[in-house]
Amino acid sequence: MTKVLILLGALITGAAPYIFEKCELARLLRRSGLEGYRGYSLANWVCLVEHESSYNTRMVGHNRRDGKTTSSDYGLFQISSQGWCDNGRTQGRGSSRNSKNKCGKICLDFINDNIADDIECVKKVVLPQGMNVWYGWKKKCQRRNLTNFLKDCNL
Ligand SMILES: *[C@@H]1O[C@H](CO)[C@@H](O)[C@H](O)[C@H]1NC(C)=O
Ligand SMILES: [Ca+2]
């Protein structure tokens, strides 16, 4: 019995990467209040996720300089350890780690299947500089005509 429960638990919590479906994500982001948040349409939010993580909640990206990882980005929204979460590594010696962990989370919280905390954090990230901090958004979504981006979703 215990083994079955553990196996079930692993399936439910998602031992395999969990990939969101585009329209499913659009609905969830709308319910979470991201539509129009800081002036960005729902299409911009979904486009950002598409080009940052390909809808993969387990995505981890590394930023490297001179062969060394300088910071890492976590989850659907690729939230950066540079300032927003604690991965036990990025924050330099001498700096107060928590003062830079502005979402007050460990970075691994952003690669589980519950994205409620990711969304709360991303609302903080986007406040100062808008979506310009996301390279994928800048390259593939900014100044694009996103009128039809969610047209198949019947939102
Ligand atoms: C964006 O695309 C839609 C549908 O193709 C079109 O009706 C609209 O005029 C376009 N907007 C701009 C600003 O180009
Ligand atoms: Ca999470």
PDB file of C-alpha atoms and ligand atoms in Angstrom:
ATOM      1  CA  MET A   1       0.000   0.000   0.000  1.00  0.00           C
ATOM      2  CA  THR A   2       2.705   2.438   0.981  1.00  0.00           C
ATOM      3  CA  LYS A   3       4.619   1.740  -2.200  1.00  0.00           C
ATOM      4  CA  VAL A   4       1.574   2.351  -4.338  1.00  0.00           C
ATOM      5  CA  LEU A   5       0.923   5.621  -2.544  1.00  0.00           C
ATOM      6  CA  ILE A   6       4.515   6.734  -3.010  1.00  0.00           C
ATOM      7  CA  LEU A   7       4.365   5.874  -6.702  1.00  0.00           C
ATOM      8  CA  LEU A   8       1.092   7.740  -7.069  1.00  0.00           C
ATOM      9  CA  GLY A   9       2.608  10.662  -5.220  1.00  0.00           C
ATOM     10  CA  ALA A  10       5.511  10.722  -7.637  1.00  0.00           C
ATOM     11  CA  LEU A  11       3.117  10.723 -10.576  1.00  0.00           C
ATOM     12  CA  ILE A  12       0.979  13.493  -9.135  1.00  0.00           C
ATOM     13  CA  THR A  13       3.861  15.735  -8.143  1.00  0.00           C
ATOM     14  CA  GLY A  14       5.307  15.074 -11.578  1.00  0.00           C
ATOM     15  CA  ALA A  15       8.511  13.078 -11.661  1.00  0.00           C
ATOM     16  CA  ALA A  16       8.624  13.863 -15.368  1.00  0.00           C
ATOM     17  CA  PRO A  17       8.854  17.430 -16.648  1.00  0.00           C
ATOM     18  CA  TYR A  18       5.500  19.074 -16.780  1.00  0.00           C
ATOM     19  CA  ILE A  19       4.758  20.971 -19.954  1.00  0.00           C
ATOM     20  CA  PHE A  20       1.852  23.368 -19.942  1.00  0.00           C
ATOM     21  CA  GLU A  21      -0.481  23.554 -22.860  1.00  0.00           C
ATOM     22  CA  LYS A  22      -0.648  27.109 -24.205  1.00  0.00           C
ATOM     23  CA  CYS A  23      -4.357  27.784 -23.704  1.00  0.00           C
ATOM     24  CA  GLU A  24      -4.417  26.037 -20.342  1.00  0.00           C
ATOM     25  CA  LEU A  25      -1.660  28.384 -19.223  1.00  0.00           C
ATOM     26  CA  ALA A  26      -3.453  31.409 -20.672  1.00  0.00           C
ATOM     27  CA  ARG A  27      -6.541  30.603 -18.599  1.00  0.00           C
ATOM     28  CA  LEU A  28      -4.498  30.074 -15.464  1.00  0.00           C
ATOM     29  CA  LEU A  29      -2.588  33.327 -15.908  1.00  0.00           C
ATOM     30  CA  ARG A  30      -5.822  35.189 -16.486  1.00  0.00           C
ATOM     31  CA  ARG A  31      -7.326  33.757 -13.290  1.00  0.00           C
ATOM     32  CA  SER A  32      -4.141  34.783 -11.479  1.00  0.00           C
ATOM     33  CA  GLY A  33      -4.533  38.406 -12.435  1.00  0.00           C
ATOM     34  CA  LEU A  34      -1.722  38.718 -14.952  1.00  0.00           C
ATOM     35  CA  GLU A  35      -3.930  39.918 -17.792  1.00  0.00           C
ATOM     36  CA  GLY A  36      -3.166  43.625 -18.096  1.00  0.00           C
ATOM     37  CA  TYR A  37      -0.785  43.488 -15.139  1.00  0.00           C
ATOM     38  CA  ARG A  38       1.631  46.421 -15.466  1.00  0.00           C
ATOM     39  CA  GLY A  39      -0.001  47.049 -18.832  1.00  0.00           C
ATOM     40  CA  TYR A  40       0.907  43.738 -20.465  1.00  0.00           C
ATOM     41  CA  SER A  41      -1.753  41.798 -22.330  1.00  0.00           C
ATOM     42  CA  LEU A  42      -2.328  38.131 -21.649  1.00  0.00           C
ATOM     43  CA  ALA A  43      -0.753  37.360 -25.037  1.00  0.00           C
ATOM     44  CA  ASN A  44       2.478  39.018 -23.898  1.00  0.00           C
ATOM     45  CA  TRP A  45       2.581  36.893 -20.757  1.00  0.00           C
ATOM     46  CA  VAL A  46       2.001  33.666 -22.636  1.00  0.00           C
ATOM     47  CA  CYS A  47       4.438  34.654 -25.382  1.00  0.00           C
ATOM     48  CA  LEU A  48       7.045  35.339 -22.688  1.00  0.00           C
ATOM     49  CA  VAL A  49       6.607  31.843 -21.230  1.00  0.00           C
ATOM     50  CA  GLU A  50       6.695  30.271 -24.692  1.00  0.00           C
ATOM     51  CA  HIS A  51      10.053  31.825 -25.515  1.00  0.00           C
ATOM     52  CA  GLU A  52      11.628  31.652 -22.065  1.00  0.00           C
ATOM     53  CA  SER A  53      10.807  28.089 -21.024  1.00  0.00           C
ATOM     54  CA  SER A  54       8.746  26.478 -23.794  1.00  0.00           C
ATOM     55  CA  TYR A  55       6.024  25.978 -21.135  1.00  0.00           C
ATOM     56  CA  ASN A  56       8.295  23.643 -19.181  1.00  0.00           C
ATOM     57  CA  THR A  57       7.897  24.138 -15.429  1.00  0.00           C
ATOM     58  CA  ARG A  58      11.190  22.290 -14.836  1.00  0.00           C
ATOM     59  CA  MET A  59      13.339  24.475 -17.053  1.00  0.00           C
ATOM     60  CA  VAL A  60      16.598  25.707 -15.543  1.00  0.00           C
ATOM     61  CA  GLY A  61      18.833  28.014 -17.565  1.00  0.00           C
ATOM     62  CA  HIS A  62      22.370  29.071 -16.709  1.00  0.00           C
ATOM     63  CA  ASN A  63      24.026  32.365 -17.434  1.00  0.00           C
ATOM     64  CA  ARG A  64      27.737  31.971 -17.872  1.00  0.00           C
ATOM     65  CA  ARG A  65      30.654  34.305 -18.042  1.00  0.00           C
ATOM     66  CA  ASP A  66      34.217  33.102 -18.585  1.00  0.00           C
ATOM     67  CA  GLY A  67      33.013  29.541 -18.258  1.00  0.00           C
ATOM     68  CA  LYS A  68      31.518  30.136 -14.826  1.00  0.00           C
ATOM     69  CA  THR A  69      27.846  30.132 -13.990  1.00  0.00           C
ATOM     70  CA  THR A  70      27.040  33.633 -12.801  1.00  0.00           C
ATOM     71  CA  SER A  71      23.354  33.073 -12.162  1.00  0.00           C
ATOM     72  CA  SER A  72      20.571  30.699 -13.067  1.00  0.00           C
ATOM     73  CA  ASP A  73      16.970  31.093 -14.201  1.00  0.00           C
ATOM     74  CA  TYR A  74      14.157  28.897 -12.954  1.00  0.00           C
ATOM     75  CA  GLY A  75      10.868  27.602 -14.236  1.00  0.00           C
ATOM     76  CA  LEU A  76       8.149  28.797 -16.568  1.00  0.00           C
ATOM     77  CA  PHE A  77       9.092  32.448 -16.190  1.00  0.00           C
ATOM     78  CA  GLN A  78      12.828  31.806 -15.851  1.00  0.00           C
ATOM     79  CA  ILE A  79      13.051  33.707 -12.598  1.00  0.00           C
ATOM     80  CA  SER A  80      16.638  34.702 -11.929  1.00  0.00           C
ATOM     81  CA  SER A  81      18.702  33.812  -8.895  1.00  0.00           C
ATOM     82  CA  GLN A  82      20.237  37.220  -9.480  1.00  0.00           C
ATOM     83  CA  GLY A  83      18.085  39.113  -7.044  1.00  0.00           C
ATOM     84  CA  TRP A  84      14.884  37.124  -6.907  1.00  0.00           C
ATOM     85  CA  CYS A  85      15.430  33.739  -5.285  1.00  0.00           C
ATOM     86  CA  ASP A  86      18.085  31.896  -3.326  1.00  0.00           C
ATOM     87  CA  ASN A  87      19.912  28.980  -4.942  1.00  0.00           C
ATOM     88  CA  GLY A  88      22.622  28.983  -2.295  1.00  0.00           C
ATOM     89  CA  ARG A  89      25.229  29.994  -4.827  1.00  0.00           C
ATOM     90  CA  THR A  90      24.696  33.179  -6.757  1.00  0.00           C
ATOM     91  CA  GLN A  91      24.783  35.726  -3.983  1.00  0.00           C
ATOM     92  CA  GLY A  92      28.346  36.808  -3.464  1.00  0.00           C
ATOM     93  CA  ARG A  93      30.330  36.798  -0.265  1.00  0.00           C
ATOM     94  CA  GLY A  94      29.830  39.889   1.790  1.00  0.00           C
ATOM     95  CA  SER A  95      26.399  40.599   0.389  1.00  0.00           C
ATOM     96  CA  SER A  96      23.478  39.748   2.566  1.00  0.00           C
ATOM     97  CA  ARG A  97      21.896  36.862   0.770  1.00  0.00           C
ATOM     98  CA  ASN A  98      18.377  37.622   1.838  1.00  0.00           C
ATOM     99  CA  SER A  99      18.491  41.272   0.837  1.00  0.00           C
ATOM    100  CA  LYS A 100      18.814  40.085  -2.736  1.00  0.00           C
ATOM    101  CA  ASN A 101      16.243  37.352  -2.500  1.00  0.00           C
ATOM    102  CA  LYS A 102      13.422  39.742  -3.182  1.00  0.00           C
ATOM    103  CA  CYS A 103      10.769  37.049  -3.568  1.00  0.00           C
ATOM    104  CA  GLY A 104      11.875  35.319  -0.376  1.00  0.00           C
ATOM    105  CA  LYS A 105      11.952  31.891  -2.013  1.00  0.00           C
ATOM    106  CA  ILE A 106      14.438  29.189  -2.733  1.00  0.00           C
ATOM    107  CA  CYS A 107      14.906  28.924  -6.489  1.00  0.00           C
ATOM    108  CA  LEU A 108      13.783  25.304  -6.535  1.00  0.00           C
ATOM    109  CA  ASP A 109      10.316  26.550  -5.561  1.00  0.00           C
ATOM    110  CA  PHE A 110      10.111  27.803  -9.123  1.00  0.00           C
ATOM    111  CA  ILE A 111      10.593  24.444 -10.786  1.00  0.00           C
ATOM    112  CA  ASN A 112       7.839  22.507  -9.055  1.00  0.00           C
ATOM    113  CA  ASP A 113       4.371  22.077 -10.513  1.00  0.00           C
ATOM    114  CA  ASN A 114       2.674  24.686  -8.348  1.00  0.00           C
ATOM    115  CA  ILE A 115       3.103  27.949 -10.186  1.00  0.00           C
ATOM    116  CA  ALA A 116       1.131  30.139  -7.777  1.00  0.00           C
ATOM    117  CA  ASP A 117       4.334  31.308  -6.072  1.00  0.00           C
ATOM    118  CA  ASP A 118       6.057  31.791  -9.433  1.00  0.00           C
ATOM    119  CA  ILE A 119       3.254  34.137 -10.454  1.00  0.00           C
ATOM    120  CA  GLU A 120       3.445  36.074  -7.185  1.00  0.00           C
ATOM    121  CA  CYS A 121       7.175  36.511  -7.727  1.00  0.00           C
ATOM    122  CA  VAL A 122       6.904  37.473 -11.363  1.00  0.00           C
ATOM    123  CA  LYS A 123       4.510  40.274 -10.397  1.00  0.00           C
ATOM    124  CA  LYS A 124       7.389  41.733  -8.379  1.00  0.00           C
ATOM    125  CA  VAL A 125      10.007  41.123 -11.063  1.00  0.00           C
ATOM    126  CA  VAL A 126       8.059  42.974 -13.749  1.00  0.00           C
ATOM    127  CA  LEU A 127       7.413  46.084 -11.679  1.00  0.00           C
ATOM    128  CA  PRO A 128      10.704  47.965 -12.008  1.00  0.00           C
ATOM    129  CA  GLN A 129      11.663  47.406 -15.647  1.00  0.00           C
ATOM    130  CA  GLY A 130       8.706  45.769 -17.279  1.00  0.00           C
ATOM    131  CA  MET A 131       9.341  42.742 -19.464  1.00  0.00           C
ATOM    132  CA  ASN A 132      12.650  44.098 -20.729  1.00  0.00           C
ATOM    133  CA  VAL A 133      14.485  41.835 -18.303  1.00  0.00           C
ATOM    134  CA  TRP A 134      13.374  38.815 -20.352  1.00  0.00           C
ATOM    135  CA  TYR A 135      15.553  38.315 -23.395  1.00  0.00           C
ATOM    136  CA  GLY A 136      13.157  35.786 -24.965  1.00  0.00           C
ATOM    137  CA  TRP A 137      10.302  38.252 -24.707  1.00  0.00           C
ATOM    138  CA  LYS A 138      12.364  41.093 -26.147  1.00  0.00           C
ATOM    139  CA  LYS A 139      13.517  39.013 -29.052  1.00  0.00           C
ATOM    140  CA  LYS A 140      10.292  37.218 -29.949  1.00  0.00           C
ATOM    141  CA  CYS A 141       7.333  39.082 -28.452  1.00  0.00           C
ATOM    142  CA  GLN A 142       8.132  42.749 -28.038  1.00  0.00           C
ATOM    143  CA  ARG A 143       6.754  44.909 -30.852  1.00  0.00           C
ATOM    144  CA  ARG A 144       5.208  41.840 -32.467  1.00  0.00           C
ATOM    145  CA  ASN A 145       1.589  41.810 -33.448  1.00  0.00           C
ATOM    146  CA  LEU A 146       0.167  39.395 -30.901  1.00  0.00           C
ATOM    147  CA  THR A 147      -3.456  39.979 -31.901  1.00  0.00           C
ATOM    148  CA  ASN A 148      -3.868  36.380 -33.030  1.00  0.00           C
ATOM    149  CA  PHE A 149      -1.531  34.748 -30.540  1.00  0.00           C
ATOM    150  CA  LEU A 150      -4.332  33.364 -28.366  1.00  0.00           C
ATOM    151  CA  LYS A 151      -7.055  33.274 -30.971  1.00  0.00           C
ATOM    152  CA  ASP A 152      -7.448  29.482 -30.869  1.00  0.00           C
ATOM    153  CA  CYS A 153      -7.942  29.467 -27.122  1.00  0.00           C
ATOM    154  CA  ASN A 154     -11.542  30.667 -27.036  1.00  0.00           C
ATOM    155  CA  LEU A 155     -10.821  32.658 -23.940  1.00  0.00           C
TER     156      LEU A 155
HETATM  157  C1  LIG B   1      -2.332  42.893 -36.143  1.00  0.00           C
HETATM  158  O1  LIG B   1      -2.875  41.791 -36.819  1.00  0.00           O
HETATM  159  C2  LIG B   1      -4.282  41.863 -36.956  1.00  0.00           C
HETATM  160  C3  LIG B   1      -4.782  40.541 -37.549  1.00  0.00           C
HETATM  161  O2  LIG B   1      -3.963  40.095 -38.593  1.00  0.00           O
HETATM  162  C4  LIG B   1      -4.660  43.050 -37.829  1.00  0.00           C
HETATM  163  O3  LIG B   1      -6.064  43.147 -37.959  1.00  0.00           O
HETATM  164  C5  LIG B   1      -4.123  44.318 -37.159  1.00  0.00           C
HETATM  165  O4  LIG B   1      -4.363  45.430 -37.968  1.00  0.00           O
HETATM  166  C6  LIG B   1      -2.636  44.184 -36.860  1.00  0.00           C
HETATM  167  N1  LIG B   1      -2.197  45.342 -36.078  1.00  0.00           N
HETATM  168  C7  LIG B   1      -1.126  46.033 -36.362  1.00  0.00           C
HETATM  169  C8  LIG B   1      -0.801  47.154 -35.449  1.00  0.00           C
HETATM  170  O5  LIG B   1      -0.431  45.791 -37.328  1.00  0.00           O
HETATM  171 CA    CA B   2       6.379  27.034  -7.738  1.00  0.00          CA
END
